[in-house]
mmCIF file of C-alpha atoms in Angstrom:
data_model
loop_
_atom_site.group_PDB
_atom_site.id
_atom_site.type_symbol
_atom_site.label_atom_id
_atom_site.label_comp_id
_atom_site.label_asym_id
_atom_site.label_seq_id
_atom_site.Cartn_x
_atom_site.Cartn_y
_atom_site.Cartn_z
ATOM 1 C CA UNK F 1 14.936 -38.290 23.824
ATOM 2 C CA UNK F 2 18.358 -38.264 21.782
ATOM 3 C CA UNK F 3 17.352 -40.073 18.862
ATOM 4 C CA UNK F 4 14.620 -37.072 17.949
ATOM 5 C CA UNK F 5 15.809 -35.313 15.052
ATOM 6 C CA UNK F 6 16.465 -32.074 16.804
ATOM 7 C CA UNK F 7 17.883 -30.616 13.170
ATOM 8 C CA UNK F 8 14.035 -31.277 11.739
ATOM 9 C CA UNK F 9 12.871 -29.138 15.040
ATOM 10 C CA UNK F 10 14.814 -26.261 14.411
ATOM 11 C CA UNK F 11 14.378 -25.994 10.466
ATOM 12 C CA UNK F 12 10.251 -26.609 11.605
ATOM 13 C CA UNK F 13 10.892 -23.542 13.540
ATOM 14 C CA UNK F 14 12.348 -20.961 11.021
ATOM 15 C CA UNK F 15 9.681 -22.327 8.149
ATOM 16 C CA UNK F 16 6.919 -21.878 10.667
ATOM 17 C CA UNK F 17 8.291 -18.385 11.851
ATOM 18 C CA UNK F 18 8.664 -17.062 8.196
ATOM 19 C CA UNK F 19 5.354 -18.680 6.737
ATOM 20 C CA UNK F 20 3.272 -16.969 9.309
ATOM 21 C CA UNK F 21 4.795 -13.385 9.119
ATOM 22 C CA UNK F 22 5.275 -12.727 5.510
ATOM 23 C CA UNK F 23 3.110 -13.402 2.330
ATOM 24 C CA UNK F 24 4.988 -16.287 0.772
ATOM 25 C CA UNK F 25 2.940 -16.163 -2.601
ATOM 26 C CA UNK F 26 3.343 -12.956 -3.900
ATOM 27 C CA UNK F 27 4.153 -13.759 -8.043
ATOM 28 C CA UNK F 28 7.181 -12.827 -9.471
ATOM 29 C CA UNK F 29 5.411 -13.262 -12.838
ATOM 30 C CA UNK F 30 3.313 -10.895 -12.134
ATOM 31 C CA UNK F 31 5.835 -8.318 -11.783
ATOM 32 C CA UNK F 32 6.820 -8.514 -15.375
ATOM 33 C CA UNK F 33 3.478 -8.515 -16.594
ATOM 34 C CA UNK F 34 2.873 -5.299 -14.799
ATOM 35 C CA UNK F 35 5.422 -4.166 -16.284
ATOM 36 C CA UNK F 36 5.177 -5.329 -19.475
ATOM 37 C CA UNK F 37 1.255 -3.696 -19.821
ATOM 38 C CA UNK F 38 3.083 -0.247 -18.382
ATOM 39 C CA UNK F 39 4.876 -0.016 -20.652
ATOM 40 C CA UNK F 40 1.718 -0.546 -23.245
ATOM 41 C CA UNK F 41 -0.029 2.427 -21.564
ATOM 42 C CA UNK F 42 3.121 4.710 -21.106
ATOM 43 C CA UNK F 43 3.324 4.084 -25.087
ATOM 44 C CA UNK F 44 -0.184 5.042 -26.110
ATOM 45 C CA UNK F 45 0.063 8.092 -23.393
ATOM 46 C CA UNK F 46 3.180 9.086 -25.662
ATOM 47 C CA UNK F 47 0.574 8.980 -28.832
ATOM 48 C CA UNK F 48 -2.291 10.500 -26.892
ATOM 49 C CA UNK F 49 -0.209 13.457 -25.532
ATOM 50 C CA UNK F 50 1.929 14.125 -28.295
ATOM 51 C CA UNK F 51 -0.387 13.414 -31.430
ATOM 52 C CA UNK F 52 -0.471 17.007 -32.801
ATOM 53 C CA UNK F 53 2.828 18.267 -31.077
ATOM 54 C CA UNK F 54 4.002 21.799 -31.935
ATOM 55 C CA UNK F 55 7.446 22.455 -31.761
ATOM 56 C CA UNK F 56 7.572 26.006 -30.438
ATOM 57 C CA UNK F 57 10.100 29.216 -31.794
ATOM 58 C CA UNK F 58 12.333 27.733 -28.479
ATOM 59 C CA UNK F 59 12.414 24.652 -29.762
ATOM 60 C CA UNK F 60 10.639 22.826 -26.754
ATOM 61 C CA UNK F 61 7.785 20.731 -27.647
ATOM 62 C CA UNK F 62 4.324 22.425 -26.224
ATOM 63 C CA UNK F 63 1.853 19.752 -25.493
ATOM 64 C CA UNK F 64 -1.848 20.736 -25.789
ATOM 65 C CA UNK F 65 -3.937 18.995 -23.018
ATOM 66 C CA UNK F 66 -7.955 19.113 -23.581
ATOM 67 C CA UNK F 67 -10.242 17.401 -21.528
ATOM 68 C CA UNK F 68 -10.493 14.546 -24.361
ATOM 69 C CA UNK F 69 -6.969 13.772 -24.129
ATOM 70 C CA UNK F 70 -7.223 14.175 -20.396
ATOM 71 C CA UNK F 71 -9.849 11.328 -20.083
ATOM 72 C CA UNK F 72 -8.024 8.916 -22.518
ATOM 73 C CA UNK F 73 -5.066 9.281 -20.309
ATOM 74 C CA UNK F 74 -7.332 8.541 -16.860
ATOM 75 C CA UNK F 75 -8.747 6.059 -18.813
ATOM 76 C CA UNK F 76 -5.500 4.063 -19.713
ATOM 77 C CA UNK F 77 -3.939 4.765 -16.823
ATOM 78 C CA UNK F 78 -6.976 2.902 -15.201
ATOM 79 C CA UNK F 79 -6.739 -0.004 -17.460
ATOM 80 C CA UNK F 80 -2.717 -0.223 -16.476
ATOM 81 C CA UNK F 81 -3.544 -0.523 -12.850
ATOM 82 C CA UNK F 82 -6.466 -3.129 -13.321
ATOM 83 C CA UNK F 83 -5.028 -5.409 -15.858
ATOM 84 C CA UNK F 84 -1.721 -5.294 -13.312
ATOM 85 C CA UNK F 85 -3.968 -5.639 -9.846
ATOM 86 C CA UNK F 86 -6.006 -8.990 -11.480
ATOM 87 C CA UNK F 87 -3.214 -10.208 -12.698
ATOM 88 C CA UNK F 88 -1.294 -9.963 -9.535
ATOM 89 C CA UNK F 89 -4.708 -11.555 -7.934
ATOM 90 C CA UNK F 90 -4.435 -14.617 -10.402
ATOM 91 C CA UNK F 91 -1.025 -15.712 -10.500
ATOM 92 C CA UNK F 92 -0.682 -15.124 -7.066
ATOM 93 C CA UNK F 93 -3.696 -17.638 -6.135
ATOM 94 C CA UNK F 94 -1.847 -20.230 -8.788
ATOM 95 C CA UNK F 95 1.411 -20.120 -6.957
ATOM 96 C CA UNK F 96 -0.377 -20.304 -3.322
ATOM 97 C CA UNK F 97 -2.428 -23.361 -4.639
ATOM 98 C CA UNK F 98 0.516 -25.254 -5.683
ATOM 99 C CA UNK F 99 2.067 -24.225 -2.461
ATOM 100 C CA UNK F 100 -1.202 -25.127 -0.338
ATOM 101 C CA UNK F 101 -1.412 -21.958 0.716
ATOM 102 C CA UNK F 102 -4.747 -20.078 1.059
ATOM 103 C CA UNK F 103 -4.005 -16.206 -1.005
ATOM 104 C CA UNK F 104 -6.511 -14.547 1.693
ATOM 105 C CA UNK F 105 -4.726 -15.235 5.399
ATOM 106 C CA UNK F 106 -3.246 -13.281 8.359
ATOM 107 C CA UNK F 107 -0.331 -12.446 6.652
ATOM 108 C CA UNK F 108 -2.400 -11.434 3.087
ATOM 109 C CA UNK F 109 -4.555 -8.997 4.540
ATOM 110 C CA UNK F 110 -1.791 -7.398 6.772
ATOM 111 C CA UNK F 111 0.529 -7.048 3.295
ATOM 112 C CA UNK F 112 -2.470 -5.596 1.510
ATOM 113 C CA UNK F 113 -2.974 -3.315 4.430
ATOM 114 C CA UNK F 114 0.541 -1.955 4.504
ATOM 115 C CA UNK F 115 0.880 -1.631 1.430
ATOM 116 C CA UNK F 116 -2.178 0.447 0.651
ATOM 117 C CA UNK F 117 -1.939 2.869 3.327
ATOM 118 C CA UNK F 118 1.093 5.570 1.217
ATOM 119 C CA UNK F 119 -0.943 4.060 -1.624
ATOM 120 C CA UNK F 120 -3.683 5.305 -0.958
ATOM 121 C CA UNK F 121 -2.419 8.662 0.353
ATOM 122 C CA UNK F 122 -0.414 9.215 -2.326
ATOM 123 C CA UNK F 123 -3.888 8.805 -5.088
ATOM 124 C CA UNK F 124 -5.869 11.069 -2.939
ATOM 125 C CA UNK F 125 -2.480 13.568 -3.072
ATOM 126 C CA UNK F 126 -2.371 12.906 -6.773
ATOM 127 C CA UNK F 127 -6.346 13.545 -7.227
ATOM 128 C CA UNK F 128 -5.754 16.976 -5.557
ATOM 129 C CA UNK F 129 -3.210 17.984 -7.820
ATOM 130 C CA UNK F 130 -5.167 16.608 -10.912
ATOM 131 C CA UNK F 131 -8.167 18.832 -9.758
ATOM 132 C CA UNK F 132 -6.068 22.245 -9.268
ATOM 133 C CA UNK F 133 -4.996 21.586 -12.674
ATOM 134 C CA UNK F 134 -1.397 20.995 -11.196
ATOM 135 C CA UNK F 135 -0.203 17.897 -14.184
ATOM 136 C CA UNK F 136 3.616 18.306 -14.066
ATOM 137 C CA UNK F 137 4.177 16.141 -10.132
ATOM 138 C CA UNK F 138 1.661 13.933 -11.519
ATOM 139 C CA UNK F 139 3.764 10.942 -12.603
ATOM 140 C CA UNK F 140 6.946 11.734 -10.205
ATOM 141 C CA UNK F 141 4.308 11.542 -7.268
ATOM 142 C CA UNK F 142 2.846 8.335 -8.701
ATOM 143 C CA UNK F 143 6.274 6.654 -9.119
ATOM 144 C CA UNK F 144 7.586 8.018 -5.169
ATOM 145 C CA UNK F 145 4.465 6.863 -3.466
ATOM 146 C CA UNK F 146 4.292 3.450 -5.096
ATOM 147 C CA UNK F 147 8.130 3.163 -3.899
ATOM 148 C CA UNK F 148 7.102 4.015 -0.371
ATOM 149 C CA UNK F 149 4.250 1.835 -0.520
ATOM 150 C CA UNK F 150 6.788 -1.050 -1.669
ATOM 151 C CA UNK F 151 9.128 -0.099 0.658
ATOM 152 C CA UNK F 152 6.611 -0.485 3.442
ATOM 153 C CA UNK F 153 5.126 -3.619 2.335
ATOM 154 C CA UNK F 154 8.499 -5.346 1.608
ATOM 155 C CA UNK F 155 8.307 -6.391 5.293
ATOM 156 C CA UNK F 156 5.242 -8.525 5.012
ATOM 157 C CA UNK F 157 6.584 -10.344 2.200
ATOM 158 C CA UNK F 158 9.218 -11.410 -0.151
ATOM 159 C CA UNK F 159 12.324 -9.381 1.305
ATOM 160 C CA UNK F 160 13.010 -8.071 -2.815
ATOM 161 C CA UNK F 161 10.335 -5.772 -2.713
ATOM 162 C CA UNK F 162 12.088 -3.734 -0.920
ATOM 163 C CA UNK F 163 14.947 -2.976 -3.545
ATOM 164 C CA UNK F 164 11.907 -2.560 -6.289
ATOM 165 C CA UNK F 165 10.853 0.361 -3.723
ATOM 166 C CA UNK F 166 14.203 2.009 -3.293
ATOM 167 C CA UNK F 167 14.460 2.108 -7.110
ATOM 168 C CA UNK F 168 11.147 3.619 -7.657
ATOM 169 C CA UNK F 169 11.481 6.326 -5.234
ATOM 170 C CA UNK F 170 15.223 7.246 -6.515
ATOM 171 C CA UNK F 171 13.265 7.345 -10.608
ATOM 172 C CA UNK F 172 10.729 9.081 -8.781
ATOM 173 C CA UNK F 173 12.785 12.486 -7.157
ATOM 174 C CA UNK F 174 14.912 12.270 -10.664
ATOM 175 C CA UNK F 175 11.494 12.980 -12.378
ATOM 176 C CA UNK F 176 11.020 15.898 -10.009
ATOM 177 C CA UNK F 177 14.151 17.256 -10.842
ATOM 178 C CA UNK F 178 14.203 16.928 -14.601
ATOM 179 C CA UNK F 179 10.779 17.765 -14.583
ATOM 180 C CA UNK F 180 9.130 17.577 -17.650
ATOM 181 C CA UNK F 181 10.319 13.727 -18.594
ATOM 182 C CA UNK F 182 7.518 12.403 -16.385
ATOM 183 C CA UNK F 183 6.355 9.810 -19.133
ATOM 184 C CA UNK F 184 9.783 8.637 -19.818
ATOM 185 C CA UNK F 185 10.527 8.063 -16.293
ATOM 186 C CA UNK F 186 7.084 6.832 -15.408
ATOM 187 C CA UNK F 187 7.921 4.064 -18.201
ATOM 188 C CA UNK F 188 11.260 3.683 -16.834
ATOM 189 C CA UNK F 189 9.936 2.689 -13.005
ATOM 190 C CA UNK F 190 6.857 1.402 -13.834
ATOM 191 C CA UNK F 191 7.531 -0.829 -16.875
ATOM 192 C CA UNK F 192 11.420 -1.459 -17.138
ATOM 193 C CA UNK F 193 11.680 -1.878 -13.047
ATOM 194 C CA UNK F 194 8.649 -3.935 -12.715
ATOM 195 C CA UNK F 195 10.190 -6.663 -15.310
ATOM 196 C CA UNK F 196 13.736 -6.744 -13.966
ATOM 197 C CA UNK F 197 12.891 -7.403 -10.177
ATOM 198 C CA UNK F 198 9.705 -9.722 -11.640
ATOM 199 C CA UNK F 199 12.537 -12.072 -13.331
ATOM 200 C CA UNK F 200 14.441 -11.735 -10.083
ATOM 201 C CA UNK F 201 11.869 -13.145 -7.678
ATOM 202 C CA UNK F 202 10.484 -15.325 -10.831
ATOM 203 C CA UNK F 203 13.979 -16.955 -11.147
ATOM 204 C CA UNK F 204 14.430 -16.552 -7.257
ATOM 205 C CA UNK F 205 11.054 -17.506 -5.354
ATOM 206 C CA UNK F 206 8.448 -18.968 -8.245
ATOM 207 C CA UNK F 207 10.542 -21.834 -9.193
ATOM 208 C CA UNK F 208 12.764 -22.954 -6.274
ATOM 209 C CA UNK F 209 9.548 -23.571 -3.619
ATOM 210 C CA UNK F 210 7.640 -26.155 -5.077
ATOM 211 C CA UNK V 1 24.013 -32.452 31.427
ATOM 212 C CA UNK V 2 23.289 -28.858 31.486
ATOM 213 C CA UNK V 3 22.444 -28.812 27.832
ATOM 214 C CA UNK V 4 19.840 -31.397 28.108
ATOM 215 C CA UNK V 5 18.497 -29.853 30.888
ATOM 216 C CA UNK V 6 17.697 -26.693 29.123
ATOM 217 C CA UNK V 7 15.750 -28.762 26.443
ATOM 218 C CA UNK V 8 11.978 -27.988 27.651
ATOM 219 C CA UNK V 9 9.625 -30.540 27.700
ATOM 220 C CA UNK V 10 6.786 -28.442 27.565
ATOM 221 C CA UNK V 11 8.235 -27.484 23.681
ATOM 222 C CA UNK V 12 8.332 -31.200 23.511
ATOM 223 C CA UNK V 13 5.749 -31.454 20.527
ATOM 224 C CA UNK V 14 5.536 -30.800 16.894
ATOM 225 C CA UNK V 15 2.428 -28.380 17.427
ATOM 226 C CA UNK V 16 3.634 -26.653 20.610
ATOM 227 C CA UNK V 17 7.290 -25.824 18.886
ATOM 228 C CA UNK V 18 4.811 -24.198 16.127
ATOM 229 C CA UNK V 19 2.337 -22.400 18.152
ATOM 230 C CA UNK V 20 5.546 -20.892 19.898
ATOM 231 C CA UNK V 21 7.219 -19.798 16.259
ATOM 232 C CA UNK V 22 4.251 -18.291 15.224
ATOM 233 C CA UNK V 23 3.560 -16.375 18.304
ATOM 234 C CA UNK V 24 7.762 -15.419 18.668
ATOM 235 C CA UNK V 25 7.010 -13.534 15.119
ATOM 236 C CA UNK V 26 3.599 -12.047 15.375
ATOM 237 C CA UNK V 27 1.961 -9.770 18.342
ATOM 238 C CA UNK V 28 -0.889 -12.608 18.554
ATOM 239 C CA UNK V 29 -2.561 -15.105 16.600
ATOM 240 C CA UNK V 30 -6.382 -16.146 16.567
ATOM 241 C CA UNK V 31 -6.889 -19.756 17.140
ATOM 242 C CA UNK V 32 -8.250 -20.356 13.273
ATOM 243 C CA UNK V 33 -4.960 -18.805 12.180
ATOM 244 C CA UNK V 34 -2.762 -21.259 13.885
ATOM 245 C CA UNK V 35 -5.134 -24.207 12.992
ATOM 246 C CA UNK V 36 -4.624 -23.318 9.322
ATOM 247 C CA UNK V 37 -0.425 -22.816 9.768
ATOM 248 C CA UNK V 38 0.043 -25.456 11.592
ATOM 249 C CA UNK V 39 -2.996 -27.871 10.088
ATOM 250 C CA UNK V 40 -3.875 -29.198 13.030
ATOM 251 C CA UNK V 41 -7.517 -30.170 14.561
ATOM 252 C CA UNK V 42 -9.598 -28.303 17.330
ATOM 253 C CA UNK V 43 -9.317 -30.619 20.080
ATOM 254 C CA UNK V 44 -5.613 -31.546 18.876
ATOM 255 C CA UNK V 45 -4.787 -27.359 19.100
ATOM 256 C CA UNK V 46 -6.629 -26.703 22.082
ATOM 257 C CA UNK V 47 -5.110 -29.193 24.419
ATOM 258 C CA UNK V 48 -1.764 -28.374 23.353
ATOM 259 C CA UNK V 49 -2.536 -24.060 23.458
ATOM 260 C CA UNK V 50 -4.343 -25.463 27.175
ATOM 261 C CA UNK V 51 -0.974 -26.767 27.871
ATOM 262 C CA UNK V 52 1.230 -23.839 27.098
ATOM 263 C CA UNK V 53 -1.717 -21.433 28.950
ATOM 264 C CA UNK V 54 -0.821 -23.436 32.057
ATOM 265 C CA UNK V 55 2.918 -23.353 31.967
ATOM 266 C CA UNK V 56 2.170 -19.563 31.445
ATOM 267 C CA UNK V 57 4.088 -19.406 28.563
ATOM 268 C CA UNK V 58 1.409 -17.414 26.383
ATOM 269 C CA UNK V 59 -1.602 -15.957 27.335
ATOM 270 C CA UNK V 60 -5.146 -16.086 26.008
ATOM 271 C CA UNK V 61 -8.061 -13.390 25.015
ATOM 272 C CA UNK V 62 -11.366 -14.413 24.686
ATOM 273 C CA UNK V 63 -13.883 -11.573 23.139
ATOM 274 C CA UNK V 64 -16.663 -11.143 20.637
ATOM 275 C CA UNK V 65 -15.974 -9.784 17.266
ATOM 276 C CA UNK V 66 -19.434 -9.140 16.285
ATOM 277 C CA UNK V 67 -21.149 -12.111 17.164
ATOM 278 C CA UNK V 68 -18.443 -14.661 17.096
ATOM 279 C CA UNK V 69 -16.435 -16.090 19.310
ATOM 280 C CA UNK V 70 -12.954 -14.629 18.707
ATOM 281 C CA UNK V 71 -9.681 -16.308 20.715
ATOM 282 C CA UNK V 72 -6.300 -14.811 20.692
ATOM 283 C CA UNK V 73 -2.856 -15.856 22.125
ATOM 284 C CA UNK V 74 0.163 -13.910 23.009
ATOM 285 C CA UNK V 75 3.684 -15.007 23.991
ATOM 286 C CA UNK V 76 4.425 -13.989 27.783
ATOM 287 C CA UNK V 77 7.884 -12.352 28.621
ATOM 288 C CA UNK V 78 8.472 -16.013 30.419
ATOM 289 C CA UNK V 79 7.504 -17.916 26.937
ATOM 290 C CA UNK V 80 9.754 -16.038 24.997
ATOM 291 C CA UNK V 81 12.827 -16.273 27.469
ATOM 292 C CA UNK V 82 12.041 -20.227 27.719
ATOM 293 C CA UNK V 83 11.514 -20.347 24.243
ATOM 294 C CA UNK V 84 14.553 -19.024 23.455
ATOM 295 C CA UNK V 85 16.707 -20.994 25.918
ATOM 296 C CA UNK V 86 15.474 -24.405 24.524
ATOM 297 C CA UNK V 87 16.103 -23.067 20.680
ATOM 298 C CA UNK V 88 19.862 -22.296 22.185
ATOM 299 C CA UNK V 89 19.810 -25.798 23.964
ATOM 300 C CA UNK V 90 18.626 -27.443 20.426
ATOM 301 C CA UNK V 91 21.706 -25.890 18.664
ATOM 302 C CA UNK V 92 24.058 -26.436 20.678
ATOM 303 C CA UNK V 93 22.689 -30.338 21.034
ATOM 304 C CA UNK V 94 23.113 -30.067 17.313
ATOM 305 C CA UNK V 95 26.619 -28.355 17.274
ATOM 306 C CA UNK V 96 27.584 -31.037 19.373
ATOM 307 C CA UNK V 97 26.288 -34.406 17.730
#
């Protein structure tokens, strides 16, 4: 009974107890490429929005919004969140592979859960707003909720998310108060943030479990 | 002596010690979900779950979700506490060697 490697036993424990409550997988890469295509879309939303800009007798710059420009933004905003999601899906599925991992467990579908749930409330809150013509909480409300969803996923997964979340809320009630900045701070939480904390875990998670 | 008597030899086994993990962590697990984690076969997982049953250290559901066979396992208050006293018993062994 002595000679059993009772070190072995207890490091079996902790791996077993993390691998089956949190969703080891998660990329890190893809949080920079997410980032990387927000950015993309925040800069053609800066050329859709502000093509014909008209610098009013105040000196602020009026933006003219028609239902064109309105569908090019939906429409790129769209593309953003695909291009991001099947990414996500694909590097993901590559680093559980060369883990032996399967992508779509227990602990996937309970991450995916989580994390959709202020997702999700926050589109429908954001599709509300879009249809009483309300566009100024637009990308504050799109940067808070993400954070919260973050936030609230962070604890069926890589611990980092967390931080990601806290960031993106913070960008998120800055946009509300300078209001009117929405694009810049939209790039600012959903491009800039996504890459730093993407080369974090990258550097952090991707390389070191083999 | 009291140390080794705290070890448990009903934990004594590679797939018992991570039936018990998996369970300390998460409010049940379904039997395909523990036969994936811990790669182990049927009849290899269901003697050793039998054996924990009977020792009452977790507890077992059987129902139907839809049409299949569905079976799920909980930790008992008297699993945990045992469980925790041989993870104390295995450090301390380890602290001491």
């Amino acid at each position: 009974m002595e000679s059993k490697n009772y070190l072995q036993d207890i490091s079996d424990i902790k791996s077993m107890m993390h691998k089956s409550s949190r969703f080891l997988s998660l990329s890190g890469l893809s949080g920079i490429m997410a980032g990387i295509y927000a950015l993309i879309g925040a800069f053609l939303g800066y050329h859709i929005i502000y093509a014909n800009n008209i610098i009013s007798a105040d000196g602020y710059r009026t933006i003219i919004l028609t239902q064109k420009h309105m569908i090019e933004i939906i429409v790129v905003a769209f593309a953003v969140v695909l291009l991001s999601l099947i990414t996500g899906i694909v590097l993901s599925y590559a680093k559980a592979k060369k883990q032996n991992e399967s992508l779509w467990d227990a602990t996937s579908k309970r991450l995916l859960i989580n994390f959709l749930i202020p997702l999700a409330t926050g589109g429908f809150f954001i599709m509300f707003l879009l249809e009483k013509n309300i566009f100024a909480f637009v990308a504050p409300m799109t940067l808070v909720f993400y954070g919260l969803a973050c936030v609230n996923a962070s604890k069926y997964t890589l611990g980092y998310i967390r931080y990601l979340g806290i960031t993106m809320i913070v960008i998120g009630l800055l946009s509300v108060y300078f209001l009117g900045y929405g694009l810049f701070f939209w790039a600012l939480g959903f491009g800039v943030c996504h890459i730093v904390y993407g080369t974090i875990m990258h550097f952090k998670y991707d390389r070191i479990r083999k | 002596m009291s140390i080794i008597n705290n070890i448990n030899k009903v934990f004594d086994h590679r797939i018992r010690l991570g039936i018990m993990s998996v369970l300390m962590v998460n409010e049940y697990a379904d039997f395909n979900m523990l036969k994936e984690l811990l790669a182990a076969t049927d009849g290899n997982l269901a003697s050793h779950t039998k054996a924990l049953e009977k020792a009452d250290y977790i507890w077992v559901e059987k129902q139907f979700i839809g049409r299949k066979p569905n079976t799920r396992y909980a930790t008992t208050t008297l699993g945990r506490a045992e469980f925790n006293k041989h993870i104390e018993a295995l450090e301390k062994l380890i602290n001491n060697q």
